[in-house]
Amino acid sequence: DYGSPGSPGGLVGDCYGGHAFWDAEQMIWPNLLMFHPNIAKDVLQYRFHLREAAGINAARAGKAGLKFPWESAVSGYEVSPWGPAAREIHVSGDVSLAFWRYWQASGGMQWLHEVAWPVLRGVATYFASEVVTTSVGNLAIRDVVDVDESAGQVDNSAYTNAVAKLALTHAVKAASLLLRSQDIGANWTRIAKALPIPFSHEKKLHLEHESDSDGTGLGVIMLQYPLDLPMEPSESNRHVRRNDLIYYASKQVSSSAMYWWTVAVAWLELGEIDLAAKIVDRMSQNVRGPFYAWSEGSGPWGCSNFITGAGGYLQIFWAGYAGVRLTDEALLFRMPRIPPDTSSLTLRGLTYRGSRLDVRITPATISLKIQSASTHAPALFVTHNTLSSWVPLSPVLEKSFPVEGVVQVATADQMSVGLTKMK
């Protein structure tokens, strides 16, 4: 048995044919991961079950590894009627990232070995086979469809290259954890480091692809969240992040509910609360009717029950305002804050490593306690970036910290590397 990752239109009507796209892994599924991990685990079985078809997709394209289809149904083969869809290959990176995120949240080594590893290795193998060396010795992935589909087929899409870099990096990490380093490509680490993310030194911002573009920039903004693409925490990079947001958000006129959620989360990470609040208000225009269903657009077009929009909107609150991030070493709360015109923000049942947490954020403090824990859940400990010690989380007493800074939750095994990794 295996679940379904969900379609952008949910179970109502025939929007997008009920098929699965990248919406599932990037907009909808993360909410299940953080609050309903058992459902999230079942959903991943859909991609795992169809990995043989993904292998055939890659072979038909003359590549190795696993190539998941842009538009997927029951077979796992490409079912999109749109010809260029076969080159919207970032979806394989989106799938790989979801499998790695589940491991970060659960820590399940048996699952990593039996379920995640074949997918992580297969997608990394595929992206490695897509990389070519240019005449001047640089690496490139060519002729892909970017997140901004209107750009046509381009070279070195920022988003596609970013998920490829992450897929290769995570496969190498998984191989190390599973003592299977002999089963990875000798050049994977080099490719992950050298594959470029296009950048304009003149404008001091990232480009959608190798050629300067005037597109939506959605893929560029998603480098900040949900990809959390590693960047040095310096003021210069904060400046670049801000430039990316200002440049692309100012050019975006679409009312699509798919776009604005990641902009809001990115603004919140930079501390721009007022700018994020305007986006939250803007997105509310896509909520319609007596049942408050999400519409794909603010006008009469697109899905009338757009689960993608609802999923992105929810992430604004736990990833944006609460600052929740998963890393290999811990669960983080980065500069948590409350939404405007509220007195507190509560996350009930936020799940990490088998324990469900209740998290309460006020203007001054963030408080955490364990709501419940599975039978074999490891003990959890918590600290703040201003402290040098950890305290155990319990179901009895809340542990409170100032909202300024970063709160970190980890197991005993993770604590040895915890404080040095905090940003």
Tab-separated table of C-alpha atoms in Angstrom:
chain	number	residue	atom	x	y	z
A	1	ASP	CA	0.000	0.000	0.000
A	2	TYR	CA	1.116	3.549	-0.635
A	3	GLY	CA	-0.417	6.964	-0.237
A	4	SER	CA	-0.767	9.823	-2.660
A	5	PRO	CA	1.145	13.083	-2.404
A	6	GLY	CA	-2.016	15.019	-3.225
A	7	SER	CA	-3.024	17.140	-6.164
A	8	PRO	CA	-3.102	20.957	-6.260
A	9	GLY	CA	-6.894	20.774	-6.398
A	10	GLY	CA	-7.339	18.224	-3.636
A	11	LEU	CA	-10.260	15.812	-3.903
A	12	VAL	CA	-12.776	18.350	-5.173
A	13	GLY	CA	-13.366	18.460	-8.927
A	14	ASP	CA	-10.884	17.530	-11.641
A	15	CYS	CA	-8.416	20.386	-11.244
A	16	TYR	CA	-5.104	19.342	-12.832
A	17	GLY	CA	-6.599	15.900	-13.367
A	18	GLY	CA	-5.958	14.922	-9.769
A	19	HIS	CA	-2.286	14.505	-10.661
A	20	ALA	CA	0.745	15.174	-8.478
A	21	PHE	CA	3.261	17.948	-9.140
A	22	TRP	CA	6.021	19.598	-7.125
A	23	ASP	CA	3.267	21.321	-5.158
A	24	ALA	CA	2.984	18.155	-3.087
A	25	GLU	CA	6.539	18.089	-1.768
A	26	GLN	CA	7.161	21.833	-1.418
A	27	MET	CA	3.845	23.451	-0.512
A	28	ILE	CA	1.497	20.794	0.895
A	29	TRP	CA	3.589	18.008	2.421
A	30	PRO	CA	5.781	20.078	4.831
A	31	ASN	CA	2.700	20.810	6.952
A	32	LEU	CA	2.031	17.095	7.296
A	33	LEU	CA	5.658	16.478	8.202
A	34	MET	CA	5.622	18.917	11.111
A	35	PHE	CA	2.185	18.095	12.527
A	36	HIS	CA	1.110	14.707	11.106
A	37	PRO	CA	4.352	12.805	10.430
A	38	ASN	CA	2.699	9.413	10.095
A	39	ILE	CA	0.640	10.715	7.181
A	40	ALA	CA	3.741	12.400	5.762
A	41	LYS	CA	5.582	9.077	5.890
A	42	ASP	CA	2.763	7.310	4.056
A	43	VAL	CA	2.708	9.991	1.386
A	44	LEU	CA	6.397	9.425	0.623
A	45	GLN	CA	5.590	5.799	-0.150
A	46	TYR	CA	3.965	7.019	-3.365
A	47	ARG	CA	7.301	8.153	-4.783
A	48	PHE	CA	9.135	5.143	-3.323
A	49	HIS	CA	6.649	2.722	-4.857
A	50	LEU	CA	7.016	4.333	-8.297
A	51	ARG	CA	10.825	4.481	-8.278
A	52	GLU	CA	11.052	1.767	-10.954
A	53	ALA	CA	9.068	3.981	-13.329
A	54	ALA	CA	11.362	6.876	-12.375
A	55	GLY	CA	14.314	4.758	-13.444
A	56	ILE	CA	12.653	4.060	-16.782
A	57	ASN	CA	11.956	7.801	-17.201
A	58	ALA	CA	15.667	8.512	-16.775
A	59	ALA	CA	16.728	5.753	-19.146
A	60	ARG	CA	14.318	6.974	-21.840
A	61	ALA	CA	15.933	10.405	-21.535
A	62	GLY	CA	19.393	8.885	-21.911
A	63	LYS	CA	20.262	9.489	-18.262
A	64	ALA	CA	21.001	7.374	-15.192
A	65	GLY	CA	19.259	7.162	-11.816
A	66	LEU	CA	15.706	8.205	-10.969
A	67	LYS	CA	13.813	10.904	-12.877
A	68	PHE	CA	10.402	11.579	-11.362
A	69	PRO	CA	7.780	13.001	-13.735
A	70	TRP	CA	6.681	16.609	-13.686
A	71	GLU	CA	3.044	15.465	-13.736
A	72	SER	CA	2.513	12.119	-12.048
A	73	ALA	CA	-0.462	9.783	-11.773
A	74	VAL	CA	-0.746	6.060	-11.001
A	75	SER	CA	1.976	4.824	-13.358
A	76	GLY	CA	4.886	7.054	-12.361
A	77	TYR	CA	5.502	7.967	-16.010
A	78	GLU	CA	5.161	11.470	-17.417
A	79	VAL	CA	1.475	12.195	-18.093
A	80	SER	CA	1.671	15.909	-18.835
A	81	PRO	CA	0.207	16.872	-22.224
A	82	TRP	CA	2.683	19.788	-22.306
A	83	GLY	CA	5.814	18.727	-24.190
A	84	PRO	CA	8.407	20.797	-22.292
A	85	ALA	CA	7.248	19.257	-18.982
A	86	ALA	CA	9.789	16.468	-19.456
A	87	ARG	CA	12.521	19.062	-18.807
A	88	GLU	CA	11.003	20.526	-15.641
A	89	ILE	CA	13.410	18.229	-13.861
A	90	HIS	CA	13.585	20.134	-10.589
A	91	VAL	CA	10.700	17.963	-9.391
A	92	SER	CA	13.159	15.111	-8.776
A	93	GLY	CA	15.129	17.400	-6.474
A	94	ASP	CA	11.917	18.370	-4.687
A	95	VAL	CA	11.194	14.679	-4.071
A	96	SER	CA	14.722	14.043	-2.784
A	97	LEU	CA	14.511	17.006	-0.412
A	98	ALA	CA	11.248	15.716	1.076
A	99	PHE	CA	12.854	12.347	1.857
A	100	TRP	CA	15.781	14.084	3.530
A	101	ARG	CA	13.470	16.379	5.504
A	102	TYR	CA	11.598	13.343	6.827
A	103	TRP	CA	14.863	11.848	8.018
A	104	GLN	CA	15.825	15.144	9.696
A	105	ALA	CA	12.497	15.188	11.536
A	106	SER	CA	12.356	11.488	12.457
A	107	GLY	CA	15.944	10.290	12.695
A	108	GLY	CA	14.826	6.806	11.630
A	109	MET	CA	17.943	4.935	10.498
A	110	GLN	CA	16.104	1.814	9.338
A	111	TRP	CA	13.768	3.962	7.233
A	112	LEU	CA	16.759	5.887	5.885
A	113	HIS	CA	18.352	2.605	4.806
A	114	GLU	CA	15.302	0.804	3.425
A	115	VAL	CA	13.195	3.616	1.948
A	116	ALA	CA	15.067	6.900	1.647
A	117	TRP	CA	18.432	5.628	0.457
A	118	PRO	CA	17.241	4.188	-2.888
A	119	VAL	CA	15.507	7.496	-3.671
A	120	LEU	CA	18.320	9.760	-2.453
A	121	ARG	CA	20.949	7.776	-4.325
A	122	GLY	CA	18.793	7.478	-7.450
A	123	VAL	CA	18.033	11.200	-7.708
A	124	ALA	CA	21.671	12.142	-7.056
A	125	THR	CA	22.740	9.720	-9.776
A	126	TYR	CA	20.259	11.330	-12.141
A	127	PHE	CA	21.423	14.898	-11.520
A	128	ALA	CA	25.060	13.855	-11.829
A	129	SER	CA	24.209	12.431	-15.251
A	130	GLU	CA	22.571	15.737	-16.258
A	131	VAL	CA	25.678	17.817	-15.497
A	132	VAL	CA	27.978	18.731	-18.380
A	133	THR	CA	31.291	20.577	-18.500
A	134	THR	CA	31.300	23.687	-20.675
A	135	SER	CA	34.047	24.701	-23.097
A	136	VAL	CA	35.573	26.929	-20.409
A	137	GLY	CA	35.539	24.215	-17.768
A	138	ASN	CA	32.451	25.238	-15.802
A	139	LEU	CA	29.633	22.888	-14.844
A	140	ALA	CA	26.115	23.300	-16.195
A	141	ILE	CA	22.697	21.678	-16.388
A	142	ARG	CA	21.254	22.675	-19.739
A	143	ASP	CA	17.897	22.997	-21.457
A	144	VAL	CA	15.666	22.817	-18.396
A	145	VAL	CA	12.307	24.395	-17.640
A	146	ASP	CA	12.678	26.706	-14.659
A	147	VAL	CA	10.079	27.297	-11.969
A	148	ASP	CA	9.235	30.330	-14.099
A	149	GLU	CA	7.934	28.275	-17.001
A	150	SER	CA	7.449	31.339	-19.199
A	151	ALA	CA	11.226	31.587	-19.665
A	152	GLY	CA	11.218	28.477	-21.838
A	153	GLN	CA	14.154	26.062	-21.716
A	154	VAL	CA	17.198	27.632	-20.117
A	155	ASP	CA	20.701	26.775	-18.923
A	156	ASN	CA	21.654	26.741	-15.246
A	157	SER	CA	18.279	27.479	-13.702
A	158	ALA	CA	18.980	28.773	-10.198
A	159	TYR	CA	16.275	26.639	-8.618
A	160	THR	CA	17.057	23.475	-10.582
A	161	ASN	CA	20.761	23.749	-9.810
A	162	ALA	CA	19.990	24.415	-6.147
A	163	VAL	CA	17.879	21.284	-5.683
A	164	ALA	CA	20.475	19.307	-7.633
A	165	LYS	CA	23.208	20.537	-5.272
A	166	LEU	CA	21.080	19.560	-2.266
A	167	ALA	CA	20.211	16.148	-3.718
A	168	LEU	CA	23.888	15.344	-4.244
A	169	THR	CA	24.879	16.669	-0.812
A	170	HIS	CA	22.157	14.750	1.019
A	171	ALA	CA	22.961	11.514	-0.789
A	172	VAL	CA	26.598	11.839	0.275
A	173	LYS	CA	25.531	12.463	3.875
A	174	ALA	CA	23.152	9.487	3.816
A	175	ALA	CA	25.900	7.258	2.441
A	176	SER	CA	28.172	8.314	5.301
A	177	LEU	CA	25.499	7.605	7.905
A	178	LEU	CA	24.755	4.199	6.373
A	179	LEU	CA	28.429	3.308	5.808
A	180	ARG	CA	27.771	3.104	2.068
A	181	SER	CA	30.194	5.695	0.762
A	182	GLN	CA	31.435	3.140	-1.734
A	183	ASP	CA	28.012	3.318	-3.427
A	184	ILE	CA	28.103	6.997	-4.425
A	185	GLY	CA	29.701	8.820	-7.319
A	186	ALA	CA	33.284	9.892	-6.769
A	187	ASN	CA	32.458	13.324	-8.184
A	188	TRP	CA	29.216	14.050	-6.334
A	189	THR	CA	30.733	16.300	-3.693
A	190	ARG	CA	32.689	18.229	-6.312
A	191	ILE	CA	29.587	18.713	-8.457
A	192	ALA	CA	27.531	19.862	-5.466
A	193	LYS	CA	30.111	22.534	-4.674
A	194	ALA	CA	30.868	23.644	-8.217
A	195	LEU	CA	27.429	23.689	-9.837
A	196	PRO	CA	26.678	27.421	-10.171
A	197	ILE	CA	23.784	29.485	-8.916
A	198	PRO	CA	23.620	32.352	-11.466
A	199	PHE	CA	24.452	35.713	-9.915
A	200	SER	CA	24.655	39.285	-11.208
A	201	HIS	CA	27.612	41.080	-9.639
A	202	GLU	CA	26.333	44.297	-11.171
A	203	LYS	CA	22.874	44.053	-9.612
A	204	LYS	CA	24.112	42.071	-6.588
A	205	LEU	CA	21.301	39.551	-6.825
A	206	HIS	CA	20.640	36.025	-8.066
A	207	LEU	CA	19.357	35.418	-11.561
A	208	GLU	CA	16.634	32.963	-12.478
A	209	HIS	CA	18.962	31.328	-14.967
A	210	GLU	CA	22.203	31.888	-16.838
A	211	SER	CA	20.710	34.646	-18.989
A	212	ASP	CA	19.379	37.697	-17.181
A	213	SER	CA	15.589	37.489	-16.981
A	214	ASP	CA	12.598	39.530	-16.013
A	215	GLY	CA	10.564	36.610	-14.743
A	216	THR	CA	8.669	35.912	-11.552
A	217	GLY	CA	11.743	34.998	-9.508
A	218	LEU	CA	9.798	32.406	-7.511
A	219	GLY	CA	12.629	29.898	-7.789
A	220	VAL	CA	15.170	32.496	-6.659
A	221	ILE	CA	13.139	33.410	-3.567
A	222	MET	CA	12.741	29.717	-2.741
A	223	LEU	CA	16.528	29.444	-2.374
A	224	GLN	CA	15.963	31.215	0.956
A	225	TYR	CA	12.962	29.126	1.940
A	226	PRO	CA	12.118	26.275	1.710
A	227	LEU	CA	15.518	25.237	0.318
A	228	ASP	CA	17.521	27.016	3.043
A	229	LEU	CA	20.400	26.935	0.598
A	230	PRO	CA	23.565	27.248	2.695
A	231	MET	CA	24.942	30.784	2.704
A	232	GLU	CA	27.393	32.369	5.072
A	233	PRO	CA	25.476	34.342	7.753
A	234	SER	CA	27.106	37.643	6.830
A	235	GLU	CA	25.678	41.094	6.269
A	236	SER	CA	26.644	40.902	2.597
A	237	ASN	CA	24.452	37.860	2.128
A	238	ARG	CA	21.609	39.516	4.002
A	239	HIS	CA	22.003	42.326	1.504
A	240	VAL	CA	21.796	39.879	-1.413
A	241	ARG	CA	18.732	38.179	0.080
A	242	ARG	CA	17.067	41.552	0.436
A	243	ASN	CA	17.970	42.490	-3.124
A	244	ASP	CA	16.466	39.243	-4.418
A	245	LEU	CA	13.224	39.944	-2.585
A	246	ILE	CA	12.948	43.587	-3.595
A	247	TYR	CA	13.806	42.953	-7.236
A	248	TYR	CA	11.532	39.991	-7.905
A	249	ALA	CA	8.625	40.844	-5.602
A	250	SER	CA	8.356	44.293	-7.167
A	251	LYS	CA	8.004	42.709	-10.616
A	252	GLN	CA	5.374	40.178	-9.598
A	253	VAL	CA	1.829	41.105	-10.523
A	254	SER	CA	0.317	37.620	-10.427
A	255	SER	CA	-2.410	36.888	-7.918
A	256	SER	CA	-1.472	33.198	-7.833
A	257	ALA	CA	-1.544	31.753	-4.333
A	258	MET	CA	1.514	29.677	-5.285
A	259	TYR	CA	3.847	32.673	-5.281
A	260	TRP	CA	3.583	34.929	-2.271
A	261	TRP	CA	3.943	32.545	0.691
A	262	THR	CA	7.689	32.040	0.259
A	263	VAL	CA	8.203	35.810	-0.058
A	264	ALA	CA	6.460	36.300	3.294
A	265	VAL	CA	8.621	33.678	5.018
A	266	ALA	CA	11.784	35.202	3.550
A	267	TRP	CA	10.835	38.713	4.692
A	268	LEU	CA	10.150	37.417	8.198
A	269	GLU	CA	13.570	35.785	8.355
A	270	LEU	CA	15.063	39.195	7.576
A	271	GLY	CA	12.945	40.768	10.321
A	272	GLU	CA	10.687	42.714	7.965
A	273	ILE	CA	7.432	42.127	9.827
A	274	ASP	CA	5.413	44.866	8.126
A	275	LEU	CA	6.336	43.698	4.622
A	276	ALA	CA	5.383	40.134	5.513
A	277	ALA	CA	2.055	41.281	6.966
A	278	LYS	CA	1.146	42.997	3.695
A	279	ILE	CA	1.700	39.726	1.863
A	280	VAL	CA	-0.446	37.790	4.322
A	281	ASP	CA	-3.231	40.290	3.705
A	282	ARG	CA	-2.714	40.030	-0.036
A	283	MET	CA	-2.960	36.240	0.034
A	284	SER	CA	-6.256	36.411	1.908
A	285	GLN	CA	-7.822	37.708	-1.314
A	286	ASN	CA	-7.561	34.143	-2.621
A	287	VAL	CA	-9.896	32.782	0.062
A	288	ARG	CA	-13.432	32.510	-1.261
A	289	GLY	CA	-16.997	31.720	-0.413
A	290	PRO	CA	-18.866	30.551	2.638
A	291	PHE	CA	-16.462	27.634	3.167
A	292	TYR	CA	-13.332	29.787	2.921
A	293	ALA	CA	-11.757	27.620	0.241
A	294	TRP	CA	-8.520	28.671	-1.414
A	295	SER	CA	-8.638	29.787	-5.019
A	296	GLU	CA	-5.572	29.564	-7.252
A	297	GLY	CA	-6.044	33.195	-8.312
A	298	SER	CA	-7.833	36.188	-6.842
A	299	GLY	CA	-9.880	36.356	-10.046
A	300	PRO	CA	-12.115	33.754	-11.687
A	301	TRP	CA	-9.353	31.427	-12.889
A	302	GLY	CA	-7.487	28.320	-11.757
A	303	CYS	CA	-8.392	25.749	-9.139
A	304	SER	CA	-11.341	26.626	-6.935
A	305	ASN	CA	-9.981	24.474	-4.099
A	306	PHE	CA	-6.281	25.206	-4.323
A	307	ILE	CA	-4.600	23.071	-1.653
A	308	THR	CA	-1.222	24.364	-2.813
A	309	GLY	CA	-2.168	27.880	-1.693
A	310	ALA	CA	-3.484	26.686	1.646
A	311	GLY	CA	-0.300	24.699	2.261
A	312	GLY	CA	1.948	27.640	1.496
A	313	TYR	CA	-0.151	29.946	3.659
A	314	LEU	CA	0.151	27.607	6.654
A	315	GLN	CA	3.924	27.576	6.287
A	316	ILE	CA	3.966	31.356	6.752
A	317	PHE	CA	2.883	30.825	10.358
A	318	TRP	CA	5.085	27.962	11.557
A	319	ALA	CA	8.113	28.504	9.292
A	320	GLY	CA	7.754	32.278	9.027
A	321	TYR	CA	6.452	33.674	12.295
A	322	ALA	CA	7.573	30.777	14.521
A	323	GLY	CA	10.846	30.455	12.592
A	324	VAL	CA	10.793	26.649	12.513
A	325	ARG	CA	13.648	25.032	10.586
A	326	LEU	CA	14.884	21.462	10.372
A	327	THR	CA	18.625	20.844	10.181
A	328	ASP	CA	20.664	17.652	10.353
A	329	GLU	CA	21.541	18.476	13.953
A	330	ALA	CA	18.383	19.960	15.472
A	331	LEU	CA	14.978	21.564	15.300
A	332	LEU	CA	15.389	25.343	15.320
A	333	PHE	CA	13.164	28.306	16.128
A	334	ARG	CA	14.827	31.315	14.510
A	335	MET	CA	13.749	34.688	15.893
A	336	PRO	CA	10.169	33.570	16.668
A	337	ARG	CA	7.518	36.281	16.713
A	338	ILE	CA	3.755	36.662	16.701
A	339	PRO	CA	1.572	37.791	13.791
A	340	PRO	CA	0.249	41.368	13.836
A	341	ASP	CA	-2.811	42.117	15.970
A	342	THR	CA	-2.375	38.960	18.045
A	343	SER	CA	-1.222	38.374	21.612
A	344	SER	CA	0.358	34.950	21.080
A	345	LEU	CA	1.006	32.176	18.595
A	346	THR	CA	0.621	28.533	19.640
A	347	LEU	CA	1.799	25.467	17.735
A	348	ARG	CA	0.124	22.362	19.159
A	349	GLY	CA	1.573	18.965	18.389
A	350	LEU	CA	4.645	20.106	16.465
A	351	THR	CA	6.445	16.800	16.071
A	352	TYR	CA	10.164	16.080	16.284
A	353	ARG	CA	11.960	12.764	16.738
A	354	GLY	CA	8.852	10.999	17.992
A	355	SER	CA	7.715	13.665	20.480
A	356	ARG	CA	4.843	16.080	20.019
A	357	LEU	CA	5.615	19.544	21.334
A	358	ASP	CA	3.379	22.402	22.379
A	359	VAL	CA	5.040	25.712	21.560
A	360	ARG	CA	3.713	29.077	22.751
A	361	ILE	CA	5.135	32.367	21.497
A	362	THR	CA	4.393	35.766	23.046
A	363	PRO	CA	5.952	39.155	22.258
A	364	ALA	CA	8.745	38.423	24.757
A	365	THR	CA	9.171	34.658	25.132
A	366	ILE	CA	8.926	31.281	23.469
A	367	SER	CA	7.867	28.397	25.734
A	368	LEU	CA	8.057	24.688	24.959
A	369	LYS	CA	6.910	21.485	26.600
A	370	ILE	CA	6.283	17.906	25.524
A	371	GLN	CA	2.652	17.103	24.820
A	372	SER	CA	3.225	13.375	24.259
A	373	ALA	CA	5.920	11.002	23.069
A	374	SER	CA	6.003	7.690	21.258
A	375	THR	CA	7.242	4.610	23.107
A	376	HIS	CA	10.781	4.736	21.761
A	377	ALA	CA	11.159	8.491	21.391
A	378	PRO	CA	14.527	9.743	22.670
A	379	ALA	CA	14.689	12.414	25.347
A	380	LEU	CA	14.771	15.954	23.991
A	381	PHE	CA	16.827	18.849	25.269
A	382	VAL	CA	16.568	22.563	24.566
A	383	THR	CA	18.886	25.563	24.638
A	384	HIS	CA	19.153	29.150	23.420
A	385	ASN	CA	22.015	30.623	21.426
A	386	THR	CA	22.932	32.862	24.385
A	387	LEU	CA	23.399	29.818	26.659
A	388	SER	CA	26.147	27.190	26.894
A	389	SER	CA	24.055	24.482	28.540
A	390	TRP	CA	21.010	22.373	27.719
A	391	VAL	CA	17.931	21.576	29.777
A	392	PRO	CA	15.615	18.590	29.297
A	393	LEU	CA	12.143	19.133	27.880
A	394	SER	CA	9.331	17.618	29.903
A	395	PRO	CA	5.544	17.232	29.740
A	396	VAL	CA	5.181	18.933	33.119
A	397	LEU	CA	6.969	22.272	33.049
A	398	GLU	CA	7.352	24.679	30.150
A	399	LYS	CA	10.854	25.843	29.329
A	400	SER	CA	10.894	29.511	28.321
A	401	PHE	CA	13.452	31.600	26.450
A	402	PRO	CA	13.621	35.088	24.963
A	403	VAL	CA	12.345	35.357	21.400
A	404	GLU	CA	15.448	37.276	20.349
A	405	GLY	CA	17.857	34.707	18.992
A	406	VAL	CA	17.607	31.014	18.164
A	407	VAL	CA	16.112	28.199	20.241
A	408	GLN	CA	17.407	24.715	19.485
A	409	VAL	CA	15.828	21.330	20.310
A	410	ALA	CA	17.934	18.192	20.002
A	411	THR	CA	18.421	14.647	21.216
A	412	ALA	CA	21.374	13.666	23.387
A	413	ASP	CA	23.150	12.246	20.337
A	414	GLN	CA	22.706	15.525	18.461
A	415	MET	CA	23.830	17.788	21.299
A	416	SER	CA	27.527	17.141	20.690
A	417	VAL	CA	27.400	19.165	17.478
A	418	GLY	CA	24.504	21.441	18.365
A	419	LEU	CA	25.792	24.748	19.695
A	420	THR	CA	28.477	25.168	17.059
A	421	LYS	CA	25.881	24.810	14.291
A	422	MET	CA	23.459	27.450	15.529
A	423	LYS	CA	23.013	30.530	13.377
